[in-house]
PDB file of C-alpha atoms in Angstrom:
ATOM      1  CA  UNK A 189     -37.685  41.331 -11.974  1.00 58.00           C
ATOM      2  CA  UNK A 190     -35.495  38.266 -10.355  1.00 67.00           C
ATOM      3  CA  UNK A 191     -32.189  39.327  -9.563  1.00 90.00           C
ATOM      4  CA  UNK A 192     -30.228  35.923 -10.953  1.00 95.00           C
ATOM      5  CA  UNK A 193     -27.689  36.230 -13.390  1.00 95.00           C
ATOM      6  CA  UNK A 194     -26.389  33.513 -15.275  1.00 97.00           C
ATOM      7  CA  UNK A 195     -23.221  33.678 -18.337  1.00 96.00           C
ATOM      8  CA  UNK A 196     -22.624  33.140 -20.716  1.00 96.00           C
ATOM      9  CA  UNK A 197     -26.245  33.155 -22.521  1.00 95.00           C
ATOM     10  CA  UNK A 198     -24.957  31.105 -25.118  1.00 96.00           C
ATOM     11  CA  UNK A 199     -21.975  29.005 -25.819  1.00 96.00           C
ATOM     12  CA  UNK A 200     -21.190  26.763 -28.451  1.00 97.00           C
ATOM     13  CA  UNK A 201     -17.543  24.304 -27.794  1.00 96.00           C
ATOM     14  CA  UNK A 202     -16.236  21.479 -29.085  1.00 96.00           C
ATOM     15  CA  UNK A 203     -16.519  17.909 -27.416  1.00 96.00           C
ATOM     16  CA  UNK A 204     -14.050  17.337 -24.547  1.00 95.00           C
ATOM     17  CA  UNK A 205     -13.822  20.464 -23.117  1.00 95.00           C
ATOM     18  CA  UNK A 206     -14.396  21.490 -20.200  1.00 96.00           C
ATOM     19  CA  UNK A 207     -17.002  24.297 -19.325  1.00 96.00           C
ATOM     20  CA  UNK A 208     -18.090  25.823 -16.031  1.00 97.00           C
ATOM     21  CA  UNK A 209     -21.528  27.859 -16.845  1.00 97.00           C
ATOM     22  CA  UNK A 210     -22.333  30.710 -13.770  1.00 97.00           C
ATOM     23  CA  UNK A 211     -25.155  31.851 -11.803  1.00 98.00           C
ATOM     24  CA  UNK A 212     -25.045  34.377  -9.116  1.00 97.00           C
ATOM     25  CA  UNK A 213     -28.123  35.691  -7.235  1.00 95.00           C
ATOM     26  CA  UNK A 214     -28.011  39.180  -4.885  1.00 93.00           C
ATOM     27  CA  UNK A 215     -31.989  38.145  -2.925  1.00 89.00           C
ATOM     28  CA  UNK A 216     -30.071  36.456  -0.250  1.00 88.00           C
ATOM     29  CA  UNK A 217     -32.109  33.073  -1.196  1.00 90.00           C
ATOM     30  CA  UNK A 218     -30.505  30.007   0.580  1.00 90.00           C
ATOM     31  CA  UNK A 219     -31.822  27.447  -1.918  1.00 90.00           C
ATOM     32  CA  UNK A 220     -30.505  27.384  -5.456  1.00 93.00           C
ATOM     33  CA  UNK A 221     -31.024  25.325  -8.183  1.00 94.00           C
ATOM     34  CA  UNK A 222     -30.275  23.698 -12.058  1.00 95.00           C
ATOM     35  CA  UNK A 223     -32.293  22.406 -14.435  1.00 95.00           C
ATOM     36  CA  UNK A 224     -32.082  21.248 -17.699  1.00 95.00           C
ATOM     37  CA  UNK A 225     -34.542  21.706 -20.345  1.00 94.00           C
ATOM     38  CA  UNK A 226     -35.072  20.840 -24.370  1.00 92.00           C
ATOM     39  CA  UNK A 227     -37.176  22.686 -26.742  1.00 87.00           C
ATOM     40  CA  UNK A 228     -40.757  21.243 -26.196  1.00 86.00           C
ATOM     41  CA  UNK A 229     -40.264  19.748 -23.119  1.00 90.00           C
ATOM     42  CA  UNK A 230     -40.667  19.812 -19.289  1.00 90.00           C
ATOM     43  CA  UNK A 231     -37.835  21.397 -17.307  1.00 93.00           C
ATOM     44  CA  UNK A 232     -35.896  18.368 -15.223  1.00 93.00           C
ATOM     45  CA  UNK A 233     -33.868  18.956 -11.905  1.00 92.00           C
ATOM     46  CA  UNK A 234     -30.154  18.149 -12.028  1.00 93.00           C
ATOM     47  CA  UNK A 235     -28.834  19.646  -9.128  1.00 94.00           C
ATOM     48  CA  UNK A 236     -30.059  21.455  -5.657  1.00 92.00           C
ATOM     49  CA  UNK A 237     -28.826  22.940  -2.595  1.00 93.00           C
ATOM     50  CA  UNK A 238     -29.887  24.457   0.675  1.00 89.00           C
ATOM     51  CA  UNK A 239     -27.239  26.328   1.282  1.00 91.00           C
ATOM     52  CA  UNK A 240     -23.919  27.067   1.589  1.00 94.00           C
ATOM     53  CA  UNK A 241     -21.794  23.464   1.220  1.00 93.00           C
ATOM     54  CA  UNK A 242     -24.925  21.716   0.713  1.00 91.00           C
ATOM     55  CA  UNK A 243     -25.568  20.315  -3.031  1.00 93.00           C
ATOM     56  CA  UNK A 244     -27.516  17.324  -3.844  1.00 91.00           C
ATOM     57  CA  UNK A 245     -28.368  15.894  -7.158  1.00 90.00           C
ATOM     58  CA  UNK A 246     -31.921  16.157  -8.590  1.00 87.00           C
ATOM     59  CA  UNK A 247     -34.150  13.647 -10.772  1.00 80.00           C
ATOM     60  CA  UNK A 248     -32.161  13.870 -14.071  1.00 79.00           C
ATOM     61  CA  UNK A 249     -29.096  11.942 -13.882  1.00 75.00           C
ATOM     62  CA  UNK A 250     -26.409  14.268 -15.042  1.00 79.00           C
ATOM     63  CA  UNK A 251     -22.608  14.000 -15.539  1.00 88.00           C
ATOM     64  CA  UNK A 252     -22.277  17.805 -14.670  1.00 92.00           C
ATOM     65  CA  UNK A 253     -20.826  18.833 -10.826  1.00 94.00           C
ATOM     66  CA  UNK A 254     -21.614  22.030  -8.743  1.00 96.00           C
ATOM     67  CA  UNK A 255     -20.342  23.985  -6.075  1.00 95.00           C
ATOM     68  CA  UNK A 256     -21.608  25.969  -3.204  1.00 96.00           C
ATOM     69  CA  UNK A 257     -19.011  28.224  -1.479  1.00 96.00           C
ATOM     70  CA  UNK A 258     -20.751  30.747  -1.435  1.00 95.00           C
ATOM     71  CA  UNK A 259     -24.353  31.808  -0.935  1.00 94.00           C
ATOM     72  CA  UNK A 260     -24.653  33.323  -3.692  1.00 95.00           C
ATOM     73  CA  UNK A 261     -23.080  31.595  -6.120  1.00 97.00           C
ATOM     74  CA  UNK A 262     -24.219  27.980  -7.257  1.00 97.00           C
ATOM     75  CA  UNK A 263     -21.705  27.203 -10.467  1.00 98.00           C
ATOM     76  CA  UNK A 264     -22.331  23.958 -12.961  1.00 97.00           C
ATOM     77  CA  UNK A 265     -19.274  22.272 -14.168  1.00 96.00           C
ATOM     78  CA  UNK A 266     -18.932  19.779 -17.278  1.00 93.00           C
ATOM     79  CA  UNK A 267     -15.518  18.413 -16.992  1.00 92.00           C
ATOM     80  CA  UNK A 268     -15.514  16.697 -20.594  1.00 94.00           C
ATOM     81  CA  UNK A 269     -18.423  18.407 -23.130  1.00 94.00           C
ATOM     82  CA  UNK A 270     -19.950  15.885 -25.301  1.00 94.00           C
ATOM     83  CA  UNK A 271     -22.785  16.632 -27.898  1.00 95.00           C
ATOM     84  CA  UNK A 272     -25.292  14.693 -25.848  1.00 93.00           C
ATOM     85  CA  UNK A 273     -25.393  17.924 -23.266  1.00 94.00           C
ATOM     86  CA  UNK A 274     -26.624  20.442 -25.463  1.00 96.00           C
ATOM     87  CA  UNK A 275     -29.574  21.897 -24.018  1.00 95.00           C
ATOM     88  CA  UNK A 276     -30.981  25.038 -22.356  1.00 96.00           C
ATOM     89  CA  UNK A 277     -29.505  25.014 -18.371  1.00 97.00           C
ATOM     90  CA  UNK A 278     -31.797  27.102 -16.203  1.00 96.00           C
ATOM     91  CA  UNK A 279     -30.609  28.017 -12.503  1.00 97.00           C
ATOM     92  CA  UNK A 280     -33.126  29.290  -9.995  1.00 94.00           C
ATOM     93  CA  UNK A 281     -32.832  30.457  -6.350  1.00 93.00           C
ATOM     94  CA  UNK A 282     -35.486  31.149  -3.490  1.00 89.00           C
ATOM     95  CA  UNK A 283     -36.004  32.065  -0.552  1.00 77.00           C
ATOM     96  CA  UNK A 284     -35.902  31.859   2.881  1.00 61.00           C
ATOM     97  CA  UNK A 285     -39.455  32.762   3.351  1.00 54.00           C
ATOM     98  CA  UNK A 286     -39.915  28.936   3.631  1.00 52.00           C
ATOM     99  CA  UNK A 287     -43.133  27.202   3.667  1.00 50.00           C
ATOM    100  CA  UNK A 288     -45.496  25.606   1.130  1.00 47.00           C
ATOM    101  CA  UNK A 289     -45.482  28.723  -0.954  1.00 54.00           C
ATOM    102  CA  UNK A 290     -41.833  29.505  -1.778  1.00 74.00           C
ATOM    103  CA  UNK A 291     -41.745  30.770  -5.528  1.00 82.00           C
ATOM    104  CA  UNK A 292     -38.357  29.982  -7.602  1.00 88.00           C
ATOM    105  CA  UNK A 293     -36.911  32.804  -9.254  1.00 91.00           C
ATOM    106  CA  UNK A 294     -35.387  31.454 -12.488  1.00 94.00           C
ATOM    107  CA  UNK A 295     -32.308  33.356 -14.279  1.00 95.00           C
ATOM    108  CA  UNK A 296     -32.382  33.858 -18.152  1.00 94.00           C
ATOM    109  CA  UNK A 297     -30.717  30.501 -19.424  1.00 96.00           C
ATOM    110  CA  UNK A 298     -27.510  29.596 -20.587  1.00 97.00           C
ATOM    111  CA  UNK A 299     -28.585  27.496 -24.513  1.00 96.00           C
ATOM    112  CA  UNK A 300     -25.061  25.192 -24.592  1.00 96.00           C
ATOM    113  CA  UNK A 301     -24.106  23.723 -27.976  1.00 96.00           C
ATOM    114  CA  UNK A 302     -21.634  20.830 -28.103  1.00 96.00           C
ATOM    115  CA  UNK A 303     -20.090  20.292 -31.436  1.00 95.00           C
TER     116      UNK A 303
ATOM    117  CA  UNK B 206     -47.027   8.426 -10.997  1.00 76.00           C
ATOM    118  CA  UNK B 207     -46.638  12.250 -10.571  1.00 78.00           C
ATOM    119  CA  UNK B 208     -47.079  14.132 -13.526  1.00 91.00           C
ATOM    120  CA  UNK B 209     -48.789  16.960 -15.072  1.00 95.00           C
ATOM    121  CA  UNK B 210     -50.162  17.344 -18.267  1.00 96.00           C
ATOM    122  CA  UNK B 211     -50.794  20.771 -20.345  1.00 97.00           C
ATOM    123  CA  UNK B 212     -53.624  21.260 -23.284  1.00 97.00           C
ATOM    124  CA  UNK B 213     -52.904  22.555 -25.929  1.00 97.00           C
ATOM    125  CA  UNK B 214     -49.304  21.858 -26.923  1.00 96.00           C
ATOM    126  CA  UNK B 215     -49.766  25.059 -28.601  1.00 97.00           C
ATOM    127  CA  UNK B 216     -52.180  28.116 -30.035  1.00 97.00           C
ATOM    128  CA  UNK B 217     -52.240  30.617 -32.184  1.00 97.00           C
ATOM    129  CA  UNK B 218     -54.860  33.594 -31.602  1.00 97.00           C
ATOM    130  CA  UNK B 219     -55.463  37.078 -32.722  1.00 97.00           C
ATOM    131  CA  UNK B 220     -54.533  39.800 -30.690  1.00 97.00           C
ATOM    132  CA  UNK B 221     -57.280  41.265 -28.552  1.00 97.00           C
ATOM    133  CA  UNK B 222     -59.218  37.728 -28.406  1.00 97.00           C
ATOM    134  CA  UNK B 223     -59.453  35.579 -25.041  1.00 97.00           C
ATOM    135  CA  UNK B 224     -57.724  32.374 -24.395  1.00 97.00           C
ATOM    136  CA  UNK B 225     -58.011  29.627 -22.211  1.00 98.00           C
ATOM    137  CA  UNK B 226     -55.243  27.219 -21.095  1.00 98.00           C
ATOM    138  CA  UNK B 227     -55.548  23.602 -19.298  1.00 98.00           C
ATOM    139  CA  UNK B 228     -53.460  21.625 -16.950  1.00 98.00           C
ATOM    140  CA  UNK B 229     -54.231  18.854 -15.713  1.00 97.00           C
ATOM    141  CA  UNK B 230     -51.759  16.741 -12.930  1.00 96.00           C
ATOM    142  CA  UNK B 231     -52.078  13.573 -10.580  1.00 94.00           C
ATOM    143  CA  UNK B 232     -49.581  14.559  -8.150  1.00 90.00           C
ATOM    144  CA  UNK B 233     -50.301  13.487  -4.774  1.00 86.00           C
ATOM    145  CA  UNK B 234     -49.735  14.722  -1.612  1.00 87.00           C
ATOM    146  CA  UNK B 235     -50.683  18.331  -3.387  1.00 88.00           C
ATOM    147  CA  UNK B 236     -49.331  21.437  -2.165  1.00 86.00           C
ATOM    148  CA  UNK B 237     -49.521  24.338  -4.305  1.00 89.00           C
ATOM    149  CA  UNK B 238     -49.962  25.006  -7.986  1.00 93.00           C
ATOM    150  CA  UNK B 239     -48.444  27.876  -9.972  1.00 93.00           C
ATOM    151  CA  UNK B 240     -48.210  29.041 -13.796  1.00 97.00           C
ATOM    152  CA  UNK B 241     -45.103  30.277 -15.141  1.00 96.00           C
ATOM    153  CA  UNK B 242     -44.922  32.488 -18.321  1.00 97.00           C
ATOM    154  CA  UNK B 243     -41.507  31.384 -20.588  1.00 95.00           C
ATOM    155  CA  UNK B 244     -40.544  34.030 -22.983  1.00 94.00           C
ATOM    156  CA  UNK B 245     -38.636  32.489 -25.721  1.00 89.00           C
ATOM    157  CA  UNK B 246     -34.806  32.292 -24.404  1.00 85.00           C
ATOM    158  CA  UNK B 247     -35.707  33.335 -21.029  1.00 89.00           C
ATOM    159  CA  UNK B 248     -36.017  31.873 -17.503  1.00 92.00           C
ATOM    160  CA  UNK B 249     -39.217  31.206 -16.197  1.00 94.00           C
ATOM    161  CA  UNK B 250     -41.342  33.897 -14.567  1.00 94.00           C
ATOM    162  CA  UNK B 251     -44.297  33.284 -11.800  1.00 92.00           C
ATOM    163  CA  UNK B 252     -47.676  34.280 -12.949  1.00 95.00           C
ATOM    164  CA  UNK B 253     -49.923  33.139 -10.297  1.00 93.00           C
ATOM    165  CA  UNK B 254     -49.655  30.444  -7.246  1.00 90.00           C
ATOM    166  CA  UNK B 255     -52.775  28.342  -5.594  1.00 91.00           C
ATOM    167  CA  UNK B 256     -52.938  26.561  -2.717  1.00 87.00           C
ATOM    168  CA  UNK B 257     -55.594  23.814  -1.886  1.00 84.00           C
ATOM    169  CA  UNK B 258     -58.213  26.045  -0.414  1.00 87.00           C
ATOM    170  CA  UNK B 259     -57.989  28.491  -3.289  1.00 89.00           C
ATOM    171  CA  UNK B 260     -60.501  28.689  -6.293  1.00 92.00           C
ATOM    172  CA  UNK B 261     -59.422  31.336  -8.200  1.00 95.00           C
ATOM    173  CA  UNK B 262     -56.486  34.026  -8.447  1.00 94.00           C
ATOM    174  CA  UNK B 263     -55.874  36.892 -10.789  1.00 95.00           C
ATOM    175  CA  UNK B 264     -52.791  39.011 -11.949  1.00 93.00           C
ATOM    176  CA  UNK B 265     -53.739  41.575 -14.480  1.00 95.00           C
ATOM    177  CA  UNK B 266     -55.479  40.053 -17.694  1.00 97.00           C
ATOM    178  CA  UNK B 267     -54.568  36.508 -16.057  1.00 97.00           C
ATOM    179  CA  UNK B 268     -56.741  34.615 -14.201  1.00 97.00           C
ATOM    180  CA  UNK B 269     -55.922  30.583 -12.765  1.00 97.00           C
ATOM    181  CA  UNK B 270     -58.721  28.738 -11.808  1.00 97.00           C
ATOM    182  CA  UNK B 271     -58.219  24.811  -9.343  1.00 96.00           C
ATOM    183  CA  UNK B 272     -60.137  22.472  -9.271  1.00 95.00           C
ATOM    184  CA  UNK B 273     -58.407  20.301  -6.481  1.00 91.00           C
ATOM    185  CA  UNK B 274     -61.095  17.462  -6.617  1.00 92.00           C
ATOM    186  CA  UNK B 275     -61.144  16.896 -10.516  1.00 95.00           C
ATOM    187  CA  UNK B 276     -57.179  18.099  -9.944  1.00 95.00           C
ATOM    188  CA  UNK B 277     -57.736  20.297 -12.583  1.00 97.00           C
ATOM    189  CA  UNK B 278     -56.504  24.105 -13.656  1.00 97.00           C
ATOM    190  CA  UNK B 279     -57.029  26.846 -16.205  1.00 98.00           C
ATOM    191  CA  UNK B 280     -55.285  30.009 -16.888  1.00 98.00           C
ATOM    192  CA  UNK B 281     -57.223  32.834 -18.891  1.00 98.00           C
ATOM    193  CA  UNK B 282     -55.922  35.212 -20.455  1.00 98.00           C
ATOM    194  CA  UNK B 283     -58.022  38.427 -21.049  1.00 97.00           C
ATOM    195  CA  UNK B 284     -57.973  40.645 -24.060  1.00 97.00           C
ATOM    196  CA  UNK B 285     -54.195  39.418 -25.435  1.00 97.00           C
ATOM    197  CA  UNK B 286     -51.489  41.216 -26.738  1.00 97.00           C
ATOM    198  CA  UNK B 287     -48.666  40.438 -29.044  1.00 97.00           C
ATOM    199  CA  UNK B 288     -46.560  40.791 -25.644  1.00 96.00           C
ATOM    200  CA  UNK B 289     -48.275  37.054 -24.464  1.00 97.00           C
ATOM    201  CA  UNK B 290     -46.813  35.114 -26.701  1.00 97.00           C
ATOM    202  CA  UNK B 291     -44.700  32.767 -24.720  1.00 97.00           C
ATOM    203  CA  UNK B 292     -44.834  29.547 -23.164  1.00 97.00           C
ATOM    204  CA  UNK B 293     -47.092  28.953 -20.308  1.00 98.00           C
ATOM    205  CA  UNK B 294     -45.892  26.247 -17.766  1.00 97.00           C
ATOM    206  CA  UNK B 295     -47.387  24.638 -15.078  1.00 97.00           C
ATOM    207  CA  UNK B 296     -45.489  23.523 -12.001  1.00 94.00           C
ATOM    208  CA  UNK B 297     -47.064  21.518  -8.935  1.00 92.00           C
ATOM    209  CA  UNK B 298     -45.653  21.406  -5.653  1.00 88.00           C
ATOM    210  CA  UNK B 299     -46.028  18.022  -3.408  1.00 85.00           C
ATOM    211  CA  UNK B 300     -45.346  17.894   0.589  1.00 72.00           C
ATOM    212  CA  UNK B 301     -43.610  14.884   0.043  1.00 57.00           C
ATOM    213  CA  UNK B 302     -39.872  16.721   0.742  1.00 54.00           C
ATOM    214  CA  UNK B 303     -38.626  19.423   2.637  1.00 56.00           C
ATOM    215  CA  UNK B 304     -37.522  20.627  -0.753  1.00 59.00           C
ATOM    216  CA  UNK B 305     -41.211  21.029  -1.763  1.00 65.00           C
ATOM    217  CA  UNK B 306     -40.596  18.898  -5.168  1.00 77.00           C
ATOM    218  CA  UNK B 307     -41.931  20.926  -8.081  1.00 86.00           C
ATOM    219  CA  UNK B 308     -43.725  18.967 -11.286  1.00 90.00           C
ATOM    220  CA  UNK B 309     -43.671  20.520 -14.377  1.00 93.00           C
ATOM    221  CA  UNK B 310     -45.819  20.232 -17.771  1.00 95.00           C
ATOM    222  CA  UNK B 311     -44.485  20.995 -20.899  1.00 95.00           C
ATOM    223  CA  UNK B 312     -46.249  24.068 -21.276  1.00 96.00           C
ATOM    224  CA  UNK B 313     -48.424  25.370 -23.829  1.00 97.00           C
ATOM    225  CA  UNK B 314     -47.107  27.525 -26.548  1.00 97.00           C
ATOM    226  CA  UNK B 315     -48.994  30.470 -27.147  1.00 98.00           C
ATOM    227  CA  UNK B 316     -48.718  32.927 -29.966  1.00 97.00           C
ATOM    228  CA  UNK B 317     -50.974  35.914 -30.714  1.00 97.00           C
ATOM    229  CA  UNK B 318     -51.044  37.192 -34.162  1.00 96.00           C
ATOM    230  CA  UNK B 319     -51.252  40.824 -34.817  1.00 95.00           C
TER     231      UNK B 319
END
């Protein structure tokens, strides 16, 4: 069992607002990740980092920001919710094991609704 | 173009009967390939994880098979229970990035029927 936490699980707000969703992990793992993913379909990288104060974006262009202060603690922000970001947001950490077989842990989801 | 592509979309079998699932993918440089289980409104959890030089691997009633030459793989799942129903992904690792950029299929929906 992955030790990654993400809240809420679920959260359903109206367009325009602004919504921060959280994931914390307690392995220690330096990289952390966010991905975005509708029913049916592949899961698609928004946002990565390596480590603390490191964040990149990832392959799906997103309007959404994050934050690395802290290890572990990788937070997505919306700054203005619009119905078009509904989806299923999936973080995921891993290790510093390195190498070509370093397995992401994913936390259980957060399914956003924009009204 | 890097992609990966699962058969089928989805199945439905009877509890206690064997299934097979496919992936193909033409991501290239390869690095590793792994299957994920997806319980419905859950976060991905690793099943299994291949490398070039490996055939087959097994955890529990699962079994992956690669075929790195054909680029194929298969996950089997042995004697099923109502507990497998879920969505099986699988994710392919390049080289191409220190990141180790993952591919993912849309998985294949599997539900077993009492």
């Amino acid at each position: 069992e992955a030790d990654i936490y993400q809240t809420p699980r679920y959260l359903v707000i109206g367009t325009g607002k602004k919504i921060t969703l959280e994931c914390s992990q307690t392995m220690g793992h330096d990289k952390m990740y966010w991905y975005q993913q509708d029913p049916g379909m592949e899961l698609h990288l928004i946002h990565y980092s390596y480590g603390v104060n490191s964040t990149e974006k990832g392959d799906l262009s997103s309007e959404s920001t994050v934050s690395r202060i802290r290890t572990e603690h990788f937070p997505l922000t919306l700054e203005s919710a619009r119905p078009s970001h509904t989806s299923q947001y999936l973080c995921a950490s891993s290790g510093r094991a390195g190498g070509l077989q370093e397995t992401q842990y994913f936390g259980p989801g957060t399914r956003l609704l924009v009204l | 173009k890097n992609q990966v592509e699962q058969s089928p979309q989805s199945l439905i079998i009877l509890e206690g009967k064997n299934c097979t699932l496919q992936c193909n993918y033409t991501v290239s440089p390869f690095s590793n390939l792994r299957w994920y289980k997806q319980d419905t409104g859950r976060g991905p959890v690793s099943l299994t994880i291949m490398t070039f030089s490996e055939n087959t691997k097994s955890n529990g009633r699962y079994t992956a098979t690669l075929d790195a030459d054909t680029k194929q793989s298969s996950l089997h799942i042995t004697a099923s229970q109502l507990s497998d129903s879920a969505s099986y992904i699988c994710v392919v690792s390049d080289r191409g990035s220190t990141l180790g950029r993952l591919y993912f299929g849309r998985g294949t929906q599997l539900t077993v029927w009492p």
